[in-house]
Coordinates of C-alpha atoms in Angstrom, one line a residue:
M1 CA 87.8 86.1 46.6
S2 CA 89.0 88.6 49.3
K3 CA 91.7 90.0 47.0
E4 CA 89.0 91.0 44.5
I5 CA 87.2 93.2 47.0
T6 CA 87.6 96.9 46.2
N7 CA 85.4 98.5 48.9
D8 CA 86.4 98.7 52.6
S9 CA 82.9 98.2 53.8
I10 CA 82.5 95.0 51.9
C11 CA 85.9 93.9 53.1
A12 CA 84.9 94.6 56.7
K13 CA 81.7 92.6 56.3
Q14 CA 83.7 89.7 54.8
L15 CA 86.2 89.8 57.7
Q16 CA 83.4 89.9 60.2
N17 CA 81.8 86.8 58.7
W18 CA 85.1 85.0 59.0
I19 CA 85.7 86.2 62.5
S20 CA 82.2 85.1 63.7
F21 CA 83.0 81.5 62.7
F22 CA 85.8 81.3 65.3
Q23 CA 83.9 83.0 68.1
D24 CA 87.0 84.3 69.8
K25 CA 87.0 87.8 71.3
H26 CA 90.8 88.4 70.7
L27 CA 90.1 87.9 67.0
R28 CA 88.8 91.3 65.8
I29 CA 88.8 94.1 63.3
K30 CA 90.6 97.3 64.1
Y31 CA 89.3 100.3 62.3
N32 CA 91.5 103.3 61.5
K33 CA 90.5 106.8 60.4
P34 CA 91.2 107.4 56.7
K35 CA 94.4 109.4 56.1
S36 CA 93.9 112.9 54.8
N37 CA 95.0 113.8 51.3
I38 CA 97.6 116.1 52.8
N39 CA 99.4 113.3 54.6
S40 CA 98.8 110.4 52.2
N41 CA 101.9 111.1 50.1
S42 CA 104.1 111.6 53.1
E43 CA 103.4 108.4 55.0
N44 CA 106.5 106.8 56.5
K45 CA 108.7 109.8 55.3
K46 CA 110.9 111.7 57.6
I47 CA 109.7 115.1 58.6
E48 CA 111.9 118.2 58.9
I49 CA 113.5 118.5 62.3
L50 CA 114.7 121.9 63.6
H51 CA 118.2 122.1 65.0
T52 CA 119.5 124.9 67.2
G53 CA 122.9 123.3 67.7
L54 CA 123.1 124.7 71.2
T55 CA 125.3 122.9 73.7
E56 CA 124.5 122.4 77.4
N57 CA 127.1 125.0 78.3
Q58 CA 125.6 127.6 75.9
L59 CA 122.1 126.8 77.2
T60 CA 123.2 127.2 80.8
D61 CA 124.8 130.6 79.9
Y62 CA 121.5 131.7 78.3
F63 CA 119.6 131.1 81.6
K64 CA 122.3 132.9 83.6
K65 CA 122.2 136.0 81.4
N66 CA 118.5 136.3 81.0
K67 CA 116.9 137.5 84.2
K68 CA 113.3 137.8 82.8
L69 CA 112.6 134.3 81.6
D70 CA 109.1 133.3 80.5
P71 CA 107.5 130.7 82.8
I72 CA 107.8 128.1 80.1
E73 CA 111.6 128.5 79.8
G74 CA 113.9 126.3 81.7
I75 CA 115.6 122.9 81.9
Y76 CA 113.3 119.9 82.0
E77 CA 113.8 116.1 82.3
N78 CA 111.9 112.8 82.1
S79 CA 113.1 109.2 81.7
S80 CA 113.9 109.7 78.0
Y81 CA 115.0 113.3 77.5
K82 CA 116.7 116.3 79.1
L83 CA 115.5 119.5 77.4
A84 CA 116.2 123.2 77.6
I85 CA 113.3 125.4 76.5
T86 CA 114.5 128.8 75.3
Q87 CA 112.9 131.7 73.3
A88 CA 113.6 131.4 69.6
K89 CA 111.4 134.3 68.4
P90 CA 108.8 136.5 70.1
N91 CA 106.2 134.1 71.5
L92 CA 108.0 131.1 70.1
Y93 CA 110.0 128.7 72.2
Y94 CA 112.2 125.7 71.2
A95 CA 113.0 122.7 73.4
T96 CA 116.5 121.7 72.5
I97 CA 117.8 118.3 73.4
I98 CA 120.6 118.2 76.0
K99 CA 120.5 114.4 76.5
T100 CA 118.4 111.6 75.0
Q101 CA 117.9 107.9 75.4
N102 CA 116.3 107.7 71.9
E103 CA 118.9 106.9 69.2
N104 CA 116.7 108.6 66.6
W105 CA 117.4 111.9 68.2
K106 CA 120.6 113.9 68.7
E107 CA 121.8 116.6 71.1
G108 CA 121.0 120.1 69.7
E109 CA 117.9 119.0 67.9
V110 CA 114.5 120.5 68.7
K111 CA 112.1 117.9 70.3
L112 CA 109.2 120.3 71.0
T113 CA 108.1 123.8 69.8
I114 CA 105.8 125.9 71.8
K115 CA 103.8 129.0 70.8
K116 CA 102.6 131.5 73.3
I117 CA 99.1 132.8 72.5
N118 CA 98.1 135.5 75.0
Q119 CA 98.8 133.7 78.3
K120 CA 98.3 130.1 77.0
Y121 CA 100.7 127.8 75.2
L122 CA 100.2 125.5 72.2
G123 CA 102.9 123.0 71.5
T124 CA 104.1 120.7 68.7
F125 CA 105.3 117.3 69.6
Y126 CA 107.6 115.4 67.2
E127 CA 107.3 111.6 67.3
G128 CA 110.2 109.4 68.5
D129 CA 110.7 108.0 65.0
K130 CA 110.5 111.4 63.4
T131 CA 107.7 110.3 61.0
D132 CA 104.9 112.5 62.4
F133 CA 104.0 115.3 64.7
S134 CA 100.9 116.5 66.7
E135 CA 99.7 119.6 68.4
H136 CA 98.7 119.8 72.1
D137 CA 97.7 122.3 74.7
V138 CA 100.6 122.9 77.1
K139 CA 100.7 124.2 80.6
I140 CA 103.1 124.6 83.6
V141 CA 101.8 123.1 86.8
D142 CA 104.3 124.0 89.5
N143 CA 107.4 122.1 88.5
I144 CA 105.7 120.0 85.8
L145 CA 105.6 120.7 82.1
D146 CA 102.3 119.1 81.0
F147 CA 102.5 118.5 77.3
D148 CA 99.2 116.6 77.3
I149 CA 100.7 113.2 76.1
V150 CA 104.1 113.5 77.8
F151 CA 105.3 115.1 81.0
Y152 CA 108.7 116.7 82.1
E153 CA 110.0 117.8 85.5
K154 CA 111.5 121.2 85.7
L155 CA 115.1 121.2 87.0
F156 CA 115.9 124.9 86.5
P157 CA 114.9 127.5 87.6
I158 CA 114.0 126.0 90.9
V159 CA 110.3 126.0 91.7
K160 CA 109.1 126.4 95.3
T161 CA 106.1 124.1 95.0
K162 CA 107.1 120.7 93.7
R163 CA 104.9 117.8 92.6
D164 CA 105.9 114.2 92.1
I165 CA 106.0 113.6 88.4
T166 CA 104.9 110.0 88.6
E167 CA 101.9 110.9 90.7
Y168 CA 101.1 113.7 88.3
E169 CA 101.2 111.4 85.3
M170 CA 99.0 108.9 87.1
S171 CA 96.4 111.6 87.9
K172 CA 96.2 112.2 84.1
D173 CA 96.2 108.6 83.0
R174 CA 92.8 106.9 83.1
Y175 CA 94.5 103.5 82.7
A176 CA 96.9 104.0 85.7
P177 CA 96.5 101.9 88.8
S178 CA 95.5 103.6 92.0
L179 CA 95.8 102.7 95.7
N180 CA 93.6 104.1 98.5
F181 CA 93.2 103.1 102.2
K182 CA 89.9 103.0 104.0
D183 CA 89.1 101.4 107.4
N184 CA 92.2 99.0 107.5
V185 CA 91.5 98.1 103.8
A186 CA 93.9 98.7 101.0
I187 CA 91.9 99.3 97.8
W188 CA 93.8 98.7 94.5
K189 CA 92.2 99.6 91.2
F190 CA 93.7 98.2 88.0
P191 CA 91.8 99.6 84.9
S192 CA 94.3 97.9 82.6
F193 CA 97.6 96.0 82.5
E194 CA 99.0 98.2 79.8
N195 CA 100.9 101.4 79.1
N196 CA 103.0 102.6 82.1
A197 CA 101.1 100.5 84.6
Y198 CA 104.2 98.4 85.5
E199 CA 106.3 101.4 86.6
Q200 CA 103.3 103.0 88.2
T201 CA 102.5 99.8 90.3
E202 CA 106.1 99.5 91.2
Y203 CA 106.0 103.2 92.4
L204 CA 102.9 102.6 94.6
L205 CA 104.4 99.4 96.1
K206 CA 107.6 101.2 97.1
K207 CA 105.9 104.4 98.4
Y208 CA 103.3 102.6 100.5
K209 CA 105.4 99.6 101.5
T210 CA 105.2 100.0 105.3
K211 CA 101.5 100.8 105.2
L212 CA 100.7 97.9 102.9
E213 CA 102.6 95.5 105.2
N214 CA 100.4 96.6 108.1
T215 CA 97.1 96.6 106.4
P216 CA 95.2 93.3 107.1
F217 CA 92.6 93.5 104.3
W218 CA 93.0 94.2 100.6
I219 CA 90.7 94.7 97.6
L220 CA 92.1 94.1 94.1
D221 CA 89.6 95.7 91.8
L222 CA 89.9 94.3 88.3
R223 CA 86.5 95.3 87.1
N224 CA 86.7 96.4 83.4
N225 CA 90.3 95.4 83.2
S226 CA 91.1 95.3 79.5
G227 CA 94.2 93.1 79.8
G228 CA 97.8 93.7 78.7
D229 CA 100.7 92.3 80.6
Y230 CA 99.7 90.2 83.6
S231 CA 103.2 90.6 85.1
I232 CA 102.0 94.0 86.2
G233 CA 99.7 92.3 88.7
L234 CA 102.3 89.7 89.6
Q235 CA 104.3 92.5 91.3
L236 CA 101.8 92.0 94.1
L237 CA 102.6 88.3 94.3
D238 CA 104.7 88.6 97.5
Y239 CA 101.6 89.8 99.4
I240 CA 99.2 87.4 97.7
Y241 CA 101.2 84.1 97.9
T242 CA 100.4 81.4 100.4
K243 CA 101.4 78.2 98.5
P244 CA 102.8 77.0 95.2
I245 CA 100.9 78.4 92.2
L246 CA 100.3 76.3 89.0
N247 CA 100.8 78.4 85.9
Y248 CA 99.8 76.9 82.5
N249 CA 102.0 77.7 79.5
S250 CA 101.0 78.3 76.0
E251 CA 102.0 77.4 72.5
M252 CA 102.5 79.8 69.6
R253 CA 101.5 79.3 66.0
M254 CA 104.9 79.7 64.6
T255 CA 105.0 81.2 61.1
Q256 CA 107.5 83.6 59.5
S257 CA 105.0 86.5 59.6
N258 CA 104.0 85.7 63.3
F259 CA 107.6 85.6 64.2
E260 CA 108.3 88.9 62.6
K261 CA 105.4 90.5 64.4
W262 CA 106.6 89.0 67.7
Y263 CA 110.1 90.4 67.0
Q264 CA 108.8 93.9 66.6
F265 CA 108.0 93.8 70.3
I266 CA 111.6 93.1 71.3
A267 CA 113.4 94.8 68.4
E268 CA 114.5 97.9 70.4
Y269 CA 115.5 95.8 73.4
Y270 CA 117.5 93.5 71.1
E271 CA 119.3 96.4 69.3
N272 CA 120.4 97.9 72.7
A273 CA 121.3 94.6 74.4
D274 CA 124.9 93.6 75.3
S275 CA 126.7 90.9 73.3
K276 CA 125.9 88.1 75.8
T277 CA 122.2 89.0 75.8
K278 CA 122.1 89.2 72.0
K279 CA 123.7 85.8 71.8
E280 CA 121.1 84.3 74.1
L281 CA 118.3 86.0 72.1
D282 CA 119.8 84.8 68.8
E283 CA 119.7 81.2 70.1
R284 CA 116.1 81.6 71.2
M285 CA 115.0 83.1 67.9
N286 CA 116.8 80.5 65.8
K287 CA 115.0 77.8 67.8
M288 CA 111.7 79.6 67.1
K289 CA 112.4 79.8 63.4
S290 CA 113.2 76.1 63.3
H291 CA 109.5 75.4 64.2
Y292 CA 107.8 77.3 61.4
G293 CA 104.6 75.6 60.5
E294 CA 104.1 74.1 64.0
L295 CA 102.5 75.0 67.3
Y296 CA 105.6 75.8 69.3
N297 CA 105.7 75.6 73.1
E298 CA 108.9 77.5 74.1
S299 CA 108.9 76.3 77.7
G300 CA 108.6 72.6 76.7
T301 CA 106.2 71.9 79.6
Q302 CA 102.5 72.1 80.0
T303 CA 102.8 73.9 83.3
D304 CA 105.3 75.7 85.6
T305 CA 105.0 76.1 89.3
I306 CA 105.6 79.5 91.0
K307 CA 107.2 79.1 94.4
L308 CA 108.2 81.8 96.9
D309 CA 110.2 81.3 100.1
N310 CA 108.0 83.4 102.5
V311 CA 104.4 84.1 103.2
K312 CA 103.6 87.6 104.4
I313 CA 101.4 88.0 107.5
N314 CA 99.5 90.8 105.9
P315 CA 97.2 91.0 104.1
L316 CA 95.1 88.4 105.9
K317 CA 92.3 88.4 103.3
I318 CA 92.1 89.7 99.8
A319 CA 89.0 90.2 97.7
L320 CA 89.6 90.2 94.0
L321 CA 86.7 91.8 92.0
I322 CA 85.8 90.8 88.4
N323 CA 82.9 91.5 86.1
E324 CA 81.9 90.8 82.5
N325 CA 84.5 93.4 81.3
T326 CA 87.4 91.7 83.0
V327 CA 89.2 90.0 80.1
S328 CA 92.4 88.7 78.7
S329 CA 95.4 89.2 81.1
G330 CA 93.0 90.4 83.7
E331 CA 91.6 86.9 83.7
L332 CA 95.0 85.2 83.6
F333 CA 96.1 87.1 86.7
T334 CA 92.8 86.1 88.4
I335 CA 93.5 82.4 87.6
L336 CA 96.9 82.7 89.4
A337 CA 95.8 84.9 92.3
K338 CA 92.8 82.8 93.2
Q339 CA 95.0 79.8 94.0
S340 CA 96.1 81.7 97.2
D341 CA 94.3 80.8 100.4
K342 CA 94.0 84.6 101.1
V343 CA 92.1 85.3 98.0
L344 CA 88.3 85.3 97.4
V345 CA 87.1 86.2 93.9
M346 CA 83.9 88.3 94.0
G347 CA 81.6 89.9 91.5
T348 CA 80.2 88.4 88.3
N349 CA 81.5 86.1 85.6
S350 CA 84.5 87.5 83.7
G351 CA 84.3 88.3 79.9
G352 CA 85.9 85.0 78.7
M353 CA 88.8 86.1 76.5
M354 CA 91.9 84.2 77.4
D355 CA 92.0 80.7 75.8
Y356 CA 93.8 82.3 72.8
G357 CA 96.1 85.4 73.2
N358 CA 99.3 87.1 72.3
V359 CA 97.6 89.4 69.8
V360 CA 99.3 90.7 66.7
T361 CA 98.0 93.1 64.1
Y362 CA 98.0 92.6 60.3
K363 CA 97.3 95.1 57.6
T364 CA 94.6 94.5 54.9
N365 CA 94.3 95.9 51.4
F366 CA 92.6 98.9 53.0
S367 CA 94.3 101.5 55.2
T368 CA 91.1 101.9 57.2
I369 CA 91.0 98.3 58.3
K370 CA 93.5 96.0 60.2
I371 CA 92.9 92.6 61.6
Q372 CA 94.0 91.6 65.1
L373 CA 94.9 87.9 65.5
P374 CA 95.7 85.8 68.6
T375 CA 98.8 83.7 68.0
N376 CA 99.0 81.7 71.3
R377 CA 96.9 78.8 72.5
Q378 CA 96.7 78.2 76.3
L379 CA 97.6 74.6 77.2
W380 CA 94.9 74.4 79.8
L381 CA 92.6 73.7 76.8
D382 CA 94.2 70.2 76.8
T383 CA 92.7 69.6 80.2
N384 CA 89.1 70.5 79.1
F385 CA 89.3 73.8 81.0
S386 CA 88.2 76.9 79.2
V387 CA 88.0 80.5 80.1
D388 CA 86.2 81.6 76.9
K389 CA 83.1 79.5 77.3
E390 CA 81.6 81.1 80.4
G391 CA 84.3 83.3 81.8
L392 CA 85.7 82.8 85.2
K393 CA 83.2 82.3 88.0
P394 CA 83.5 84.3 91.2
D395 CA 83.5 82.5 94.6
I396 CA 80.9 85.0 95.7
Y397 CA 78.4 86.7 93.4
L398 CA 77.7 90.4 94.1
K399 CA 74.6 92.4 93.1
E400 CA 73.7 96.1 93.0
N401 CA 76.3 98.8 92.6
N402 CA 78.0 99.4 96.0
W403 CA 80.5 96.5 95.5
I404 CA 83.3 98.1 97.5
E405 CA 81.1 98.6 100.6
Q406 CA 79.8 95.0 100.3
V407 CA 83.2 93.6 100.0
I408 CA 84.7 95.5 102.9
K409 CA 81.9 93.9 105.1
L410 CA 82.5 90.4 103.7
I411 CA 86.2 90.2 104.1
K412 CA 86.0 91.6 107.7
Q413 CA 83.6 88.9 108.7

């Protein structure tokens, strides 16, 4: 019946009826904007990439010989690319690749183009897989090239006022974690466990290590946390831990299509792995394939126990905040963290979206509609425990809006 549908609106309605039956929030429709007629014929085709062919030595000579450089010109770097921005034509600048970690790109190719319009800049960003490009407002902020969706640190010419590129990125990323200190309280905010949050959390832990170890009260604010990878939160486990933590495993509905979707997440890692790691991954994947048509528990056990050797003195008490929009991995992290004697969960019931997870996306017959499916089932369901029915309940319910002020008073009592 579904194959006979010729209208995306009817398709969406049919899918919604099917989704409603299961009552699972991880099972949902993802809507996409229709592709324009201009791009419809070029989907998945390589776009034309410019090539200056300039070497690092030639680019260095360019900067030595040109005494009146435009502010946008110079050598820039981030974790993936080292670029040299030079003038190609009047008011047009090319960012030539000097070094790259992306195997799709080569030295001498142009990763960015930038037009100067009066005193402002408009840039074109070419995607990592060379299938698309996008335009963005560009600006120089001290030693940072802000390309709207990506940031580079200026290495040359030397800039007097320097900003930390990680902190700058975090200030522009609404999903980035944050850390503030107030009245002997460390206040962490985790809007999400996605995107660059792992590296950003790692950065904050390293930068404020001494201060964190001497701060007796913490708040972990997971309100509105949309989920992602709960291992981001587990970076704080050294400070949270007081006793062994029980962690329930999950089982995956193992089919060829689910396996292929899963492999997409590790494909780049696999391709760049050494021979020993590849062999280990091959053995792991062959085992997964041997369980097609089954619910497969890779760990082989219902639970694992997390044990650490030491318990830190500080923090003495931790308040973990949740609300109705704390879902998915935000809930999974809460389940683990609340087992510590230091932690009190406060707020309102969480959203209830963790019994089934590990979401993959499938295409439909319509480019405007995709379907997102959970492929994993949490094994705590076998014990009659459920997150999805009511969400996680806090130890202390909070009302009104000034939660942080309320919590500071509560944990200091």
